[in-house]
XYZ file of C-alpha atoms in Angstrom:
213
model
C 118.260 70.506 88.353
C 118.567 70.747 92.123
C 121.378 73.254 91.884
C 119.321 75.344 89.478
C 116.316 75.245 91.803
C 118.540 76.159 94.732
C 119.959 79.136 92.840
C 116.464 80.221 91.911
C 115.338 79.878 95.511
C 118.198 82.096 96.687
C 117.609 84.762 94.060
C 116.571 88.170 95.419
C 112.836 88.978 95.445
C 111.411 90.732 92.385
C 111.798 94.518 92.390
C 108.049 95.100 92.472
C 107.689 92.937 95.563
C 110.440 94.891 97.263
C 108.787 98.170 96.311
C 105.440 97.025 97.705
C 107.081 95.865 100.906
C 108.928 99.171 101.261
C 105.741 101.168 100.613
C 103.844 99.094 103.189
C 106.586 99.591 105.776
C 106.521 103.335 105.161
C 102.725 103.385 105.491
C 102.934 101.547 108.824
C 105.581 103.938 110.115
C 103.513 106.997 109.235
C 100.398 105.452 110.810
C 102.401 104.712 113.953
C 103.624 108.309 113.957
C 100.024 109.500 113.891
C 99.190 107.203 116.814
C 102.156 108.537 118.795
C 100.951 112.087 118.260
C 97.406 111.316 119.348
C 98.404 109.311 122.401
C 101.518 111.129 123.614
C 101.645 114.535 121.924
C 104.456 115.946 119.847
C 107.126 115.060 122.404
C 106.121 111.414 122.010
C 106.635 111.424 118.259
C 110.194 110.167 117.873
C 111.786 107.847 115.348
C 112.753 105.472 118.161
C 109.191 105.272 119.471
C 107.776 104.702 115.995
C 110.379 102.039 115.175
C 109.582 100.220 118.407
C 105.839 100.436 117.796
C 106.247 98.928 114.309
C 108.899 96.415 115.396
C 111.375 97.562 112.760
C 115.099 98.101 113.149
C 116.605 101.525 113.554
C 118.334 100.951 110.239
C 115.000 100.382 108.499
C 113.572 103.423 110.233
C 116.525 105.528 109.115
C 116.143 104.254 105.543
C 112.618 105.623 105.321
C 113.009 108.652 107.585
C 116.602 109.770 108.221
C 115.486 112.447 110.704
C 112.587 113.122 113.012
C 111.485 116.055 110.848
C 111.353 113.791 107.788
C 108.906 111.621 109.704
C 106.940 114.659 110.888
C 106.631 115.929 107.307
C 105.206 112.585 106.182
C 102.750 112.545 109.080
C 101.564 116.081 108.286
C 100.880 115.094 104.687
C 99.131 111.877 105.678
C 96.815 113.362 108.290
C 95.766 116.182 105.990
C 94.987 114.126 102.907
C 93.439 111.254 104.841
C 91.081 113.602 106.672
C 90.148 115.411 103.460
C 89.404 112.124 101.664
C 87.362 110.848 104.601
C 85.381 114.085 104.816
C 84.492 114.061 101.105
C 83.557 110.377 101.119
C 81.398 110.897 104.205
C 79.752 114.001 102.731
C 78.865 112.448 99.381
C 77.582 109.257 101.001
C 75.345 111.222 103.385
C 74.194 113.585 100.642
C 73.117 110.646 98.510
C 70.831 109.469 101.292
C 69.273 112.856 102.078
C 69.306 114.988 98.914
C 70.808 118.327 97.904
C 68.139 120.425 99.611
C 70.002 119.837 102.876
C 73.545 119.968 101.508
C 74.610 122.697 103.971
C 73.449 120.651 106.938
C 75.004 117.456 105.538
C 78.340 119.183 104.890
C 78.389 120.744 108.354
C 77.659 117.422 110.038
C 80.310 115.639 107.971
C 82.874 118.302 108.780
C 82.140 118.032 112.487
C 82.672 114.269 112.297
C 85.956 114.840 110.456
C 87.410 117.042 113.195
C 86.808 114.274 115.709
C 89.057 111.871 113.784
C 92.505 110.686 114.825
C 93.977 112.532 111.852
C 92.583 115.849 113.028
C 93.705 115.179 116.601
C 97.224 114.634 115.259
C 96.986 117.813 113.195
C 95.974 119.799 116.282
C 98.882 118.394 118.265
C 101.255 119.590 115.553
C 99.601 123.014 115.297
C 99.820 123.568 119.054
C 103.404 122.327 119.316
C 104.486 124.529 116.400
C 103.523 127.622 118.407
C 106.540 127.196 120.696
C 108.851 125.083 118.519
C 110.555 127.193 115.812
C 111.947 124.150 114.008
C 108.523 122.571 113.766
C 106.879 125.868 112.816
C 109.324 126.268 109.916
C 107.991 122.941 108.605
C 104.382 123.018 109.724
C 103.495 126.632 108.843
C 104.234 126.471 105.099
C 102.745 122.971 104.863
C 99.527 124.073 106.595
C 99.168 127.063 104.271
C 99.778 124.854 101.239
C 97.198 122.317 102.383
C 94.707 125.112 103.029
C 95.027 126.052 99.351
C 94.586 122.409 98.371
C 91.534 122.125 100.647
C 89.943 125.214 99.063
C 90.481 123.894 95.528
C 89.044 120.500 96.424
C 86.034 122.059 98.137
C 85.326 124.297 95.131
C 85.215 121.183 92.972
C 83.113 119.256 95.484
C 80.575 122.062 95.987
C 79.701 123.428 92.514
C 76.439 124.775 93.978
C 78.483 127.725 95.277
C 79.907 128.486 91.832
C 78.518 132.000 91.580
C 79.640 133.133 95.003
C 82.997 131.588 95.792
C 83.981 134.355 98.196
C 80.949 133.565 100.328
C 81.846 129.897 100.086
C 85.391 130.509 101.331
C 83.987 132.608 104.176
C 81.564 129.808 105.065
C 84.397 127.283 104.986
C 86.627 129.455 107.191
C 83.794 130.029 109.651
C 83.008 126.326 109.873
C 86.633 125.317 110.343
C 87.300 127.948 113.009
C 84.090 127.202 114.903
C 84.520 123.444 114.825
C 88.120 123.672 115.982
C 87.032 125.875 118.870
C 84.166 123.560 119.754
C 86.467 120.573 119.725
C 88.938 122.245 122.077
C 86.099 123.345 124.376
C 84.287 120.000 124.262
C 85.190 119.044 127.875
C 83.588 122.302 129.048
C 80.608 122.501 126.683
C 79.540 118.860 126.416
C 77.381 118.567 129.517
C 75.395 121.730 128.827
C 74.481 121.158 125.190
C 76.414 124.257 124.221
C 78.257 122.421 121.458
C 74.993 121.480 119.743
C 73.654 125.017 119.952
C 76.791 126.557 118.494
C 76.837 123.946 115.717
C 73.257 124.820 114.793
C 74.101 128.522 114.764
C 77.107 127.963 112.489
C 74.982 125.898 110.115
C 72.308 128.620 110.041
C 74.900 131.256 109.237
C 76.358 129.147 106.428
C 72.874 128.568 104.998
C 72.253 132.329 105.021
C 75.445 132.824 103.025
C 74.408 130.059 100.642
C 70.947 131.479 100.054
C 72.011 135.135 99.807
């Protein structure tokens, strides 16, 4: 009996447990990669730094992400989808409290909150670094264009009120994204003068005009 129990005790963990553990380790590594980007920029996103932050061996790091670019690709995917999910959850929660008569204002406010997230900060770091890093641009450019298509499809589903004028909707979405990115980058300059608030209100007014046209 004891020998049987000992053999059972030494048996390898069930496959599902191993899969869950592996998935959790991968999730932690990608989250640590996002933190490295936000805190130290693209130069600070290395497999060694992420492994140290998560207290995993280099072998474990290499198992999940053999190269730095493999890690970068996973981070790009994570920050995009996480931000998109957070934006939609925020939008629908706020809309439920205030009603569809202010959906443009609610969406604009939710989008502005989303660009102030850690995920968007990481995305900006990658976008800026890709400008002067050909290897990163070869990865980031196609991924960003793919995710822009995904974003558009998800927004079309989330905003059926625009069904009859999708071209105006895409223009409104592009305007909002471009303006909010610019405002975020200019925040240290604009913050003390209320310029950010005024530009936000103008963007919202322009989007409402497109919506009501």
